[in-house]
Amino acid sequence: MAPLESLNRDCFCITLDAEELKRQFETDVETGGLSPLIAEQCPHLFATTPVFIARHHLQSMAELVRAVEEVIALPAFRERVLARARDVARFDAGGVKGAFLSFDFHLAGAQPMLIEINTNAGGALLSAALAKAQRVCCPAIARMADPVGLGALDQTFLAMFLAEWRLARGEKRLQRVAILDENPQGQYLYPEFVLFQQLFRRSGIDAVITDPSSLRLHDGVLWQGDLAIDLVYNRLTDFMLEAPAHAVLRDAYLNYAVVLTPHPRAHALYANKRNLALLSDPEGLRSMGVPNDTARILLNGIPKTEIVDPADAERLWTERRKLFFKPASGFGSKAAYRGDKLTKRVWGEILAGDYVAQALVPPGERLILEASAPQSLKFDVRNYAYAGQVQFVTSRLYQGQTTNFRTPGGGFAPVFTNVVSASADQGAGSQQ
């Protein structure tokens, strides 16, 4: 284990400044602050201890993000992926890329391994607030306290939305954004919707938090009540907008009445887990003309993934203890299973569904002090990225098969790393 990462086993420092974190959530006059809501609705949202990751691992993750972006830009990749996608995913609304991709890694060995890519990934502003609320508690932490970039994160995220807007609408002014999800106030990460609303409004852009049922399309304009909506920040998990309740949004998107980000095309190109089978297949990469150096990065950094075919049922069942099974279009670890936990009933559902089997990659481990006793938690590493560039890195501590935000002592955790000069760290993200 690298000396820095050994701190995940040996360091029990509490770096969270709880009062500073609370202060960051007390800026909303209308709600009286978000801290009470977070405490009530999300009690295990934030860990009090950091996760330590070596700089070269952060750089490897950023390198893999760039490699994925390079392949996804290839016409051969797009033709192959979009040929099996829904019609709505083939629609290209002016080259809009899709905001807030996340590249999620497990880091238990010598090389970070990409386990999945997500669109509309949550937690960026919450994790940024957490990273800003860290304190130096000992000399070892002082050597890793690198606030460069944290103060500019809000503007980085805002610039991403403005870039999306300009791709579709040029220099026309962005006046109003709708932050959209089903029953938004009932969503676990609703506090983050409020943070985004504040961010837009501080920048002179009106923002509303709303449900798809409040939308109407009239005269080529998407409306929420009597408010015209220019851009929708989409947090829906109906990635192809197939539900009847989302028909208005779908029509507005397909008729250029609104800029939608992220959108169905982004999900098809990045987040459908069938793509990981292609990105981890040497022959598939070669057939698409992927350069050897790029292919090497992908094959070293993505666990072998295959599409579950009932014809291979006997072999996959025999090998199941080494595999993790995921629905191709799933999200949030729903209906995802470790092979060694499978029952015959679930196995039948997997064979009848649209699943991929991925080589099992253990997550990292972080020892924390919980109730004065050491406790081992798992962690993954989330890279928020846009247009092939990592914007910010955070971690999530948890127990169980998958991340769940139900673990005492767990939740989002800041990433601490070796400090180097900013000029030597291009593309590695902004993190502690």
Tab-separated table of C-alpha atoms in Angstrom:
chain	number	residue	atom	x	y	z
A	1	MET	CA	0.000	0.000	0.000
A	2	ALA	CA	1.313	3.465	-0.858
A	3	PRO	CA	2.443	5.472	2.202
A	4	LEU	CA	-0.245	8.124	1.714
A	5	GLU	CA	-3.040	5.626	1.210
A	6	SER	CA	-1.963	3.741	4.332
A	7	LEU	CA	-3.548	6.664	6.180
A	8	ASN	CA	-6.923	5.156	5.254
A	9	ARG	CA	-6.001	2.455	7.757
A	10	ASP	CA	-4.007	4.444	10.316
A	11	CYS	CA	-5.444	7.974	10.451
A	12	PHE	CA	-8.503	8.707	12.604
A	13	CYS	CA	-8.370	12.500	12.295
A	14	ILE	CA	-11.669	14.360	12.334
A	15	THR	CA	-11.173	17.058	9.725
A	16	LEU	CA	-14.744	18.245	9.349
A	17	ASP	CA	-15.469	21.706	10.725
A	18	ALA	CA	-19.157	21.162	11.451
A	19	GLU	CA	-19.828	24.842	12.145
A	20	GLU	CA	-18.253	25.904	8.852
A	21	LEU	CA	-20.296	23.285	6.983
A	22	LYS	CA	-23.446	24.541	8.677
A	23	ARG	CA	-22.573	28.126	7.757
A	24	GLN	CA	-22.395	27.184	4.079
A	25	PHE	CA	-25.978	25.938	4.246
A	26	GLU	CA	-27.379	29.005	6.003
A	27	THR	CA	-27.412	31.286	2.972
A	28	ASP	CA	-30.983	30.692	1.862
A	29	VAL	CA	-33.199	33.335	3.426
A	30	GLU	CA	-36.371	31.767	2.046
A	31	THR	CA	-35.862	28.415	3.747
A	32	GLY	CA	-34.096	29.632	6.851
A	33	GLY	CA	-31.113	27.485	5.959
A	34	LEU	CA	-30.679	23.922	4.776
A	35	SER	CA	-28.932	22.483	7.838
A	36	PRO	CA	-32.146	21.428	9.655
A	37	LEU	CA	-33.444	19.754	6.493
A	38	ILE	CA	-30.168	17.907	5.916
A	39	ALA	CA	-30.036	16.784	9.549
A	40	GLU	CA	-33.594	15.459	9.379
A	41	GLN	CA	-33.704	14.055	5.854
A	42	CYS	CA	-30.057	13.081	5.258
A	43	PRO	CA	-28.480	12.181	8.621
A	44	HIS	CA	-25.685	10.114	7.043
A	45	LEU	CA	-24.893	12.430	4.139
A	46	PHE	CA	-21.437	13.577	5.286
A	47	ALA	CA	-18.530	11.664	6.778
A	48	THR	CA	-16.325	13.432	9.308
A	49	THR	CA	-13.109	11.839	8.066
A	50	PRO	CA	-11.351	12.160	4.708
A	51	VAL	CA	-10.266	9.481	2.259
A	52	PHE	CA	-6.610	9.547	1.182
A	53	ILE	CA	-5.730	8.917	-2.459
A	54	ALA	CA	-2.283	9.208	-4.013
A	55	ARG	CA	-1.821	11.898	-6.625
A	56	HIS	CA	-0.767	9.397	-9.283
A	57	HIS	CA	-4.059	7.536	-8.823
A	58	LEU	CA	-6.003	10.762	-9.322
A	59	GLN	CA	-3.995	11.371	-12.465
A	60	SER	CA	-4.693	7.811	-13.689
A	61	MET	CA	-8.421	8.372	-13.214
A	62	ALA	CA	-8.263	11.666	-15.106
A	63	GLU	CA	-6.314	9.938	-17.883
A	64	LEU	CA	-9.002	7.273	-18.179
A	65	VAL	CA	-11.762	9.904	-18.300
A	66	ARG	CA	-9.980	11.532	-21.241
A	67	ALA	CA	-9.544	8.158	-22.942
A	68	VAL	CA	-13.261	7.363	-22.620
A	69	GLU	CA	-14.134	10.770	-24.053
A	70	GLU	CA	-11.782	10.169	-26.974
A	71	VAL	CA	-13.465	6.877	-27.849
A	72	ILE	CA	-17.005	8.191	-27.417
A	73	ALA	CA	-16.187	10.948	-29.925
A	74	LEU	CA	-15.376	8.356	-32.595
A	75	PRO	CA	-18.065	7.989	-35.312
A	76	ALA	CA	-17.621	4.193	-35.203
A	77	PHE	CA	-18.421	4.110	-31.469
A	78	ARG	CA	-21.451	6.361	-31.840
A	79	GLU	CA	-22.826	4.396	-34.757
A	80	ARG	CA	-22.487	1.118	-32.882
A	81	VAL	CA	-23.996	2.383	-29.631
A	82	LEU	CA	-26.796	4.491	-31.086
A	83	ALA	CA	-27.860	1.697	-33.451
A	84	ARG	CA	-29.296	-0.171	-30.447
A	85	ALA	CA	-30.552	2.932	-28.617
A	86	ARG	CA	-34.068	4.346	-28.429
A	87	ASP	CA	-35.062	6.819	-31.143
A	88	VAL	CA	-35.012	9.706	-28.644
A	89	ALA	CA	-31.346	8.946	-27.909
A	90	ARG	CA	-30.432	9.388	-31.574
A	91	PHE	CA	-31.697	12.962	-31.502
A	92	ASP	CA	-28.853	15.481	-31.348
A	93	ALA	CA	-30.046	18.801	-29.930
A	94	GLY	CA	-27.302	21.027	-31.217
A	95	GLY	CA	-24.308	19.174	-29.822
A	96	VAL	CA	-25.233	19.608	-26.137
A	97	LYS	CA	-22.875	17.277	-24.272
A	98	GLY	CA	-24.642	16.550	-20.979
A	99	ALA	CA	-23.840	18.123	-17.616
A	100	PHE	CA	-22.502	16.285	-14.573
A	101	LEU	CA	-21.156	12.998	-15.773
A	102	SER	CA	-19.629	10.944	-13.012
A	103	PHE	CA	-16.921	8.329	-13.415
A	104	ASP	CA	-17.024	6.060	-10.366
A	105	PHE	CA	-13.924	4.048	-9.434
A	106	HIS	CA	-12.974	1.329	-7.007
A	107	LEU	CA	-9.467	1.522	-5.637
A	108	ALA	CA	-8.387	-1.584	-3.758
A	109	GLY	CA	-5.363	-2.578	-5.814
A	110	ALA	CA	-2.505	-1.018	-7.715
A	111	GLN	CA	-4.754	0.567	-10.341
A	112	PRO	CA	-8.037	2.521	-10.022
A	113	MET	CA	-10.784	0.624	-11.846
A	114	LEU	CA	-13.788	2.322	-13.445
A	115	ILE	CA	-16.915	0.457	-12.381
A	116	GLU	CA	-19.504	2.705	-14.047
A	117	ILE	CA	-20.326	6.029	-15.671
A	118	ASN	CA	-23.446	7.976	-14.715
A	119	THR	CA	-25.322	10.908	-16.165
A	120	ASN	CA	-27.156	13.415	-13.918
A	121	ALA	CA	-24.853	12.421	-11.055
A	122	GLY	CA	-25.821	14.012	-7.767
A	123	GLY	CA	-23.768	15.339	-4.903
A	124	ALA	CA	-21.340	17.727	-6.582
A	125	LEU	CA	-22.370	20.919	-4.766
A	126	LEU	CA	-22.890	19.080	-1.479
A	127	SER	CA	-19.443	17.509	-1.737
A	128	ALA	CA	-17.906	20.842	-2.686
A	129	ALA	CA	-19.392	22.409	0.446
A	130	LEU	CA	-17.991	19.529	2.477
A	131	ALA	CA	-14.522	19.950	0.959
A	132	LYS	CA	-14.560	23.657	1.847
A	133	ALA	CA	-15.407	22.852	5.458
A	134	GLN	CA	-12.251	20.902	6.272
A	135	ARG	CA	-9.742	21.956	8.886
A	136	VAL	CA	-6.071	21.252	9.388
A	137	CYS	CA	-5.901	19.098	12.493
A	138	CYS	CA	-2.302	17.819	12.440
A	139	PRO	CA	0.973	18.267	10.499
A	140	ALA	CA	0.223	15.302	8.205
A	141	ILE	CA	-3.056	16.884	7.120
A	142	ALA	CA	-1.372	20.281	6.751
A	143	ARG	CA	0.853	18.802	4.061
A	144	MET	CA	-2.264	17.832	2.107
A	145	ALA	CA	-4.352	20.964	2.593
A	146	ASP	CA	-4.576	22.254	-0.960
A	147	PRO	CA	-7.506	24.667	-1.305
A	148	VAL	CA	-6.555	25.679	-4.860
A	149	GLY	CA	-9.603	25.378	-7.073
A	150	LEU	CA	-12.203	24.861	-4.351
A	151	GLY	CA	-13.173	28.529	-4.279
A	152	ALA	CA	-13.773	28.487	-8.021
A	153	LEU	CA	-15.842	25.298	-8.130
A	154	ASP	CA	-19.185	27.081	-8.164
A	155	GLN	CA	-18.070	29.045	-11.200
A	156	THR	CA	-16.738	25.881	-12.841
A	157	PHE	CA	-20.136	24.219	-12.497
A	158	LEU	CA	-21.948	27.347	-13.661
A	159	ALA	CA	-19.633	27.624	-16.683
A	160	MET	CA	-20.587	24.059	-17.630
A	161	PHE	CA	-24.275	24.972	-17.838
A	162	LEU	CA	-23.462	28.114	-19.790
A	163	ALA	CA	-21.358	26.052	-22.190
A	164	GLU	CA	-24.305	23.705	-22.710
A	165	TRP	CA	-26.535	26.694	-23.371
A	166	ARG	CA	-24.137	28.246	-25.890
A	167	LEU	CA	-23.788	24.974	-27.804
A	168	ALA	CA	-27.524	25.058	-28.450
A	169	ARG	CA	-28.373	28.759	-28.461
A	170	GLY	CA	-25.176	30.649	-29.205
A	171	GLU	CA	-24.885	34.063	-27.557
A	172	LYS	CA	-28.551	34.382	-26.626
A	173	ARG	CA	-28.911	35.155	-22.924
A	174	LEU	CA	-29.867	32.307	-20.572
A	175	GLN	CA	-32.656	33.726	-18.434
A	176	ARG	CA	-34.296	30.849	-16.560
A	177	VAL	CA	-33.415	27.297	-15.538
A	178	ALA	CA	-35.766	24.598	-14.250
A	179	ILE	CA	-34.196	22.079	-11.859
A	180	LEU	CA	-36.384	19.084	-12.574
A	181	ASP	CA	-37.209	15.829	-10.825
A	182	GLU	CA	-40.239	13.802	-9.792
A	183	ASN	CA	-41.556	15.189	-6.500
A	184	PRO	CA	-38.341	17.168	-5.980
A	185	GLN	CA	-38.975	17.989	-2.312
A	186	GLY	CA	-39.256	14.286	-1.594
A	187	GLN	CA	-35.892	13.446	-3.164
A	188	TYR	CA	-33.037	12.513	-0.852
A	189	LEU	CA	-30.751	15.108	-2.433
A	190	TYR	CA	-33.361	17.866	-2.533
A	191	PRO	CA	-31.036	20.142	-0.495
A	192	GLU	CA	-28.699	20.135	-3.475
A	193	PHE	CA	-31.507	21.333	-5.746
A	194	VAL	CA	-31.786	24.369	-3.480
A	195	LEU	CA	-28.023	24.928	-3.689
A	196	PHE	CA	-28.202	24.930	-7.482
A	197	GLN	CA	-31.133	27.313	-7.413
A	198	GLN	CA	-29.066	29.681	-5.265
A	199	LEU	CA	-26.058	29.334	-7.568
A	200	PHE	CA	-28.060	30.265	-10.648
A	201	ARG	CA	-29.798	33.158	-8.943
A	202	ARG	CA	-26.538	34.595	-7.611
A	203	SER	CA	-25.368	34.664	-11.212
A	204	GLY	CA	-28.393	36.585	-12.474
A	205	ILE	CA	-30.201	33.529	-13.867
A	206	ASP	CA	-33.653	32.791	-12.487
A	207	ALA	CA	-34.177	29.207	-11.346
A	208	VAL	CA	-37.165	27.150	-10.277
A	209	ILE	CA	-37.318	23.680	-8.718
A	210	THR	CA	-40.204	21.790	-10.221
A	211	ASP	CA	-41.902	18.533	-11.135
A	212	PRO	CA	-42.529	17.482	-14.769
A	213	SER	CA	-46.297	17.652	-14.157
A	214	SER	CA	-46.052	21.442	-13.876
A	215	LEU	CA	-44.704	21.860	-17.421
A	216	ARG	CA	-46.638	22.792	-20.562
A	217	LEU	CA	-45.553	23.376	-24.152
A	218	HIS	CA	-47.132	26.301	-25.964
A	219	ASP	CA	-46.120	28.213	-29.098
A	220	GLY	CA	-42.736	26.513	-29.192
A	221	VAL	CA	-41.894	27.499	-25.609
A	222	LEU	CA	-41.709	25.329	-22.485
A	223	TRP	CA	-43.579	26.902	-19.579
A	224	GLN	CA	-43.802	26.311	-15.854
A	225	GLY	CA	-46.904	28.242	-14.911
A	226	ASP	CA	-46.410	31.650	-16.496
A	227	LEU	CA	-42.600	31.328	-16.506
A	228	ALA	CA	-40.798	30.530	-19.753
A	229	ILE	CA	-38.076	27.904	-19.267
A	230	ASP	CA	-34.878	28.162	-21.310
A	231	LEU	CA	-32.868	25.243	-19.908
A	232	VAL	CA	-33.820	22.182	-17.875
A	233	TYR	CA	-31.260	20.730	-15.476
A	234	ASN	CA	-32.548	17.180	-15.645
A	235	ARG	CA	-32.372	15.021	-12.511
A	236	LEU	CA	-34.930	12.458	-13.704
A	237	THR	CA	-33.981	8.789	-13.742
A	238	ASP	CA	-36.347	8.097	-16.650
A	239	PHE	CA	-33.366	8.515	-18.927
A	240	MET	CA	-35.276	8.036	-22.201
A	241	LEU	CA	-38.252	10.200	-21.099
A	242	GLU	CA	-40.627	7.308	-21.716
A	243	ALA	CA	-43.086	7.809	-18.845
A	244	PRO	CA	-46.383	9.483	-19.808
A	245	ALA	CA	-45.724	12.132	-17.159
A	246	HIS	CA	-42.630	13.200	-19.116
A	247	ALA	CA	-44.289	13.542	-22.524
A	248	VAL	CA	-44.317	17.349	-22.419
A	249	LEU	CA	-40.617	17.487	-21.628
A	250	ARG	CA	-39.866	14.957	-24.342
A	251	ASP	CA	-41.838	16.941	-26.921
A	252	ALA	CA	-40.133	20.181	-25.895
A	253	TYR	CA	-36.720	18.532	-26.205
A	254	LEU	CA	-37.412	16.982	-29.606
A	255	ASN	CA	-38.833	20.257	-30.948
A	256	TYR	CA	-35.921	22.444	-29.787
A	257	ALA	CA	-38.227	24.288	-27.377
A	258	VAL	CA	-35.808	23.848	-24.462
A	259	VAL	CA	-32.182	22.956	-23.815
A	260	LEU	CA	-32.122	19.720	-21.808
A	261	THR	CA	-29.038	18.592	-19.912
A	262	PRO	CA	-28.243	15.812	-19.360
A	263	HIS	CA	-30.358	14.222	-22.070
A	264	PRO	CA	-31.189	10.776	-23.508
A	265	ARG	CA	-28.320	10.860	-26.008
A	266	ALA	CA	-25.777	11.422	-23.234
A	267	HIS	CA	-27.129	8.472	-21.281
A	268	ALA	CA	-26.971	6.200	-24.316
A	269	LEU	CA	-23.403	7.234	-25.165
A	270	TYR	CA	-21.943	7.264	-21.669
A	271	ALA	CA	-24.058	5.594	-19.008
A	272	ASN	CA	-25.604	2.513	-20.582
A	273	LYS	CA	-23.540	-0.241	-19.000
A	274	ARG	CA	-23.435	-2.237	-22.220
A	275	ASN	CA	-20.879	0.352	-23.313
A	276	LEU	CA	-18.448	-0.942	-20.681
A	277	ALA	CA	-18.450	-4.279	-22.476
A	278	LEU	CA	-17.318	-2.513	-25.640
A	279	LEU	CA	-14.802	-0.305	-23.830
A	280	SER	CA	-13.199	-3.338	-22.151
A	281	ASP	CA	-13.065	-5.492	-25.308
A	282	PRO	CA	-9.684	-5.455	-27.118
A	283	GLU	CA	-11.171	-6.618	-30.429
A	284	GLY	CA	-14.028	-4.129	-30.234
A	285	LEU	CA	-11.638	-1.249	-29.593
A	286	ARG	CA	-9.386	-2.333	-32.443
A	287	SER	CA	-12.307	-2.613	-34.863
A	288	MET	CA	-13.319	0.995	-34.100
A	289	GLY	CA	-9.826	2.309	-34.805
A	290	VAL	CA	-8.998	3.223	-31.206
A	291	PRO	CA	-5.279	4.118	-30.942
A	292	ASN	CA	-3.156	1.541	-29.113
A	293	ASP	CA	-2.191	3.904	-26.283
A	294	THR	CA	-5.819	4.814	-25.660
A	295	ALA	CA	-6.887	1.161	-25.769
A	296	ARG	CA	-4.182	0.301	-23.245
A	297	ILE	CA	-5.503	2.907	-20.794
A	298	LEU	CA	-9.050	1.573	-21.146
A	299	LEU	CA	-8.145	-2.105	-20.845
A	300	ASN	CA	-5.987	-1.450	-17.783
A	301	GLY	CA	-8.600	0.715	-16.083
A	302	ILE	CA	-11.983	-0.912	-16.840
A	303	PRO	CA	-12.804	-4.342	-15.404
A	304	LYS	CA	-13.750	-6.901	-18.017
A	305	THR	CA	-17.473	-6.555	-18.687
A	306	GLU	CA	-19.767	-8.685	-20.840
A	307	ILE	CA	-23.421	-8.615	-21.813
A	308	VAL	CA	-25.322	-11.408	-20.086
A	309	ASP	CA	-26.476	-13.912	-22.722
A	310	PRO	CA	-28.714	-16.801	-21.619
A	311	ALA	CA	-26.598	-19.002	-23.881
A	312	ASP	CA	-23.732	-18.444	-21.425
A	313	ALA	CA	-25.856	-19.069	-18.325
A	314	GLU	CA	-24.005	-22.184	-17.178
A	315	ARG	CA	-20.571	-20.563	-17.453
A	316	LEU	CA	-21.670	-17.313	-15.799
A	317	TRP	CA	-23.331	-19.164	-12.934
A	318	THR	CA	-20.131	-21.154	-12.368
A	319	GLU	CA	-18.062	-17.952	-12.398
A	320	ARG	CA	-20.611	-15.841	-10.483
A	321	ARG	CA	-18.506	-15.394	-7.330
A	322	LYS	CA	-16.028	-13.371	-9.367
A	323	LEU	CA	-18.702	-11.212	-11.009
A	324	PHE	CA	-21.007	-8.290	-10.289
A	325	PHE	CA	-24.295	-8.133	-12.210
A	326	LYS	CA	-25.871	-4.795	-13.165
A	327	PRO	CA	-28.913	-3.813	-15.245
A	328	ALA	CA	-27.659	-2.147	-18.417
A	329	SER	CA	-29.836	0.939	-17.950
A	330	GLY	CA	-29.900	0.901	-14.159
A	331	PHE	CA	-28.945	3.618	-11.696
A	332	GLY	CA	-28.189	4.048	-8.019
A	333	SER	CA	-27.210	0.378	-7.632
A	334	LYS	CA	-30.862	-0.677	-8.010
A	335	ALA	CA	-31.243	-4.372	-8.892
A	336	ALA	CA	-27.446	-4.793	-8.907
A	337	TYR	CA	-26.052	-7.951	-7.330
A	338	ARG	CA	-22.779	-9.468	-6.243
A	339	GLY	CA	-22.550	-12.882	-7.813
A	340	ASP	CA	-21.791	-14.625	-4.527
A	341	LYS	CA	-25.089	-13.305	-3.103
A	342	LEU	CA	-27.314	-14.536	-5.937
A	343	THR	CA	-30.326	-16.765	-5.415
A	344	LYS	CA	-31.741	-18.927	-8.182
A	345	ARG	CA	-34.817	-16.681	-8.338
A	346	VAL	CA	-32.721	-13.543	-8.901
A	347	TRP	CA	-30.531	-15.405	-11.373
A	348	GLY	CA	-33.606	-16.157	-13.441
A	349	GLU	CA	-34.526	-12.468	-13.427
A	350	ILE	CA	-31.028	-11.527	-14.566
A	351	LEU	CA	-31.147	-13.989	-17.471
A	352	ALA	CA	-34.537	-12.648	-18.518
A	353	GLY	CA	-33.467	-9.018	-18.194
A	354	ASP	CA	-30.938	-6.724	-19.840
A	355	TYR	CA	-27.844	-7.184	-17.661
A	356	VAL	CA	-24.084	-6.987	-17.831
A	357	ALA	CA	-21.615	-9.065	-15.840
A	358	GLN	CA	-18.554	-7.180	-14.643
A	359	ALA	CA	-15.416	-8.636	-13.110
A	360	LEU	CA	-15.719	-8.054	-9.373
A	361	VAL	CA	-13.450	-5.233	-8.192
A	362	PRO	CA	-13.301	-4.702	-4.423
A	363	PRO	CA	-13.803	-1.137	-3.191
A	364	GLY	CA	-11.246	0.645	-1.083
A	365	GLU	CA	-11.418	0.419	2.711
A	366	ARG	CA	-11.316	3.206	5.264
A	367	LEU	CA	-11.054	2.661	9.017
A	368	ILE	CA	-12.982	5.196	11.076
A	369	LEU	CA	-13.689	5.597	14.767
A	370	GLU	CA	-17.380	5.007	15.360
A	371	ALA	CA	-18.526	4.901	18.995
A	372	SER	CA	-14.833	4.983	19.985
A	373	ALA	CA	-14.099	1.697	18.221
A	374	PRO	CA	-12.403	1.234	14.840
A	375	GLN	CA	-14.812	0.249	12.087
A	376	SER	CA	-14.022	-0.625	8.485
A	377	LEU	CA	-16.056	1.087	5.780
A	378	LYS	CA	-15.867	0.663	2.020
A	379	PHE	CA	-15.361	3.596	-0.313
A	380	ASP	CA	-15.608	4.465	-3.964
A	381	VAL	CA	-14.188	7.507	-5.725
A	382	ARG	CA	-16.414	9.743	-7.847
A	383	ASN	CA	-14.936	11.962	-10.554
A	384	TYR	CA	-17.315	14.657	-11.806
A	385	ALA	CA	-16.389	15.431	-15.388
A	386	TYR	CA	-17.439	17.505	-18.366
A	387	ALA	CA	-16.115	17.317	-21.928
A	388	GLY	CA	-13.375	14.900	-20.917
A	389	GLN	CA	-12.029	16.997	-18.032
A	390	VAL	CA	-12.331	16.094	-14.359
A	391	GLN	CA	-13.821	19.018	-12.454
A	392	PHE	CA	-13.924	17.659	-8.925
A	393	VAL	CA	-13.283	14.441	-7.007
A	394	THR	CA	-15.090	13.142	-3.952
A	395	SER	CA	-15.556	9.816	-2.193
A	396	ARG	CA	-18.441	7.915	-0.629
A	397	LEU	CA	-18.085	5.777	2.506
A	398	TYR	CA	-20.560	2.956	3.114
A	399	GLN	CA	-21.280	-0.567	4.319
A	400	GLY	CA	-23.121	-3.220	2.349
A	401	GLN	CA	-23.070	-4.202	-1.319
A	402	THR	CA	-23.325	-0.657	-2.683
A	403	THR	CA	-23.272	3.006	-1.668
A	404	ASN	CA	-26.401	3.772	0.325
A	405	PHE	CA	-26.043	6.863	2.606
A	406	ARG	CA	-27.437	4.809	5.468
A	407	THR	CA	-24.175	4.005	7.225
A	408	PRO	CA	-23.326	5.736	10.522
A	409	GLY	CA	-20.017	7.503	9.978
A	410	GLY	CA	-20.411	7.196	6.213
A	411	GLY	CA	-21.562	9.446	3.394
A	412	PHE	CA	-19.675	11.823	1.122
A	413	ALA	CA	-16.052	12.156	2.212
A	414	PRO	CA	-13.451	14.666	1.022
A	415	VAL	CA	-10.428	13.384	-0.876
A	416	PHE	CA	-6.998	14.353	0.471
A	417	THR	CA	-3.899	13.836	-1.639
A	418	ASN	CA	-0.238	14.759	-2.042
A	419	VAL	CA	0.143	18.467	-2.678
A	420	VAL	CA	1.916	19.453	-5.893
A	421	SER	CA	2.037	22.706	-7.783
A	422	ALA	CA	-1.058	23.615	-9.749
A	423	SER	CA	0.914	23.581	-13.005
A	424	ALA	CA	1.921	19.972	-12.403
A	425	ASP	CA	-1.621	18.838	-11.732
A	426	GLN	CA	-3.549	19.668	-14.878
A	427	GLY	CA	-6.558	17.430	-15.352
A	428	ALA	CA	-6.452	15.820	-11.900
A	429	GLY	CA	-9.452	17.727	-10.618
A	430	SER	CA	-9.954	20.141	-7.779
A	431	GLN	CA	-9.817	18.419	-4.434
A	432	GLN	CA	-8.172	18.579	-1.078
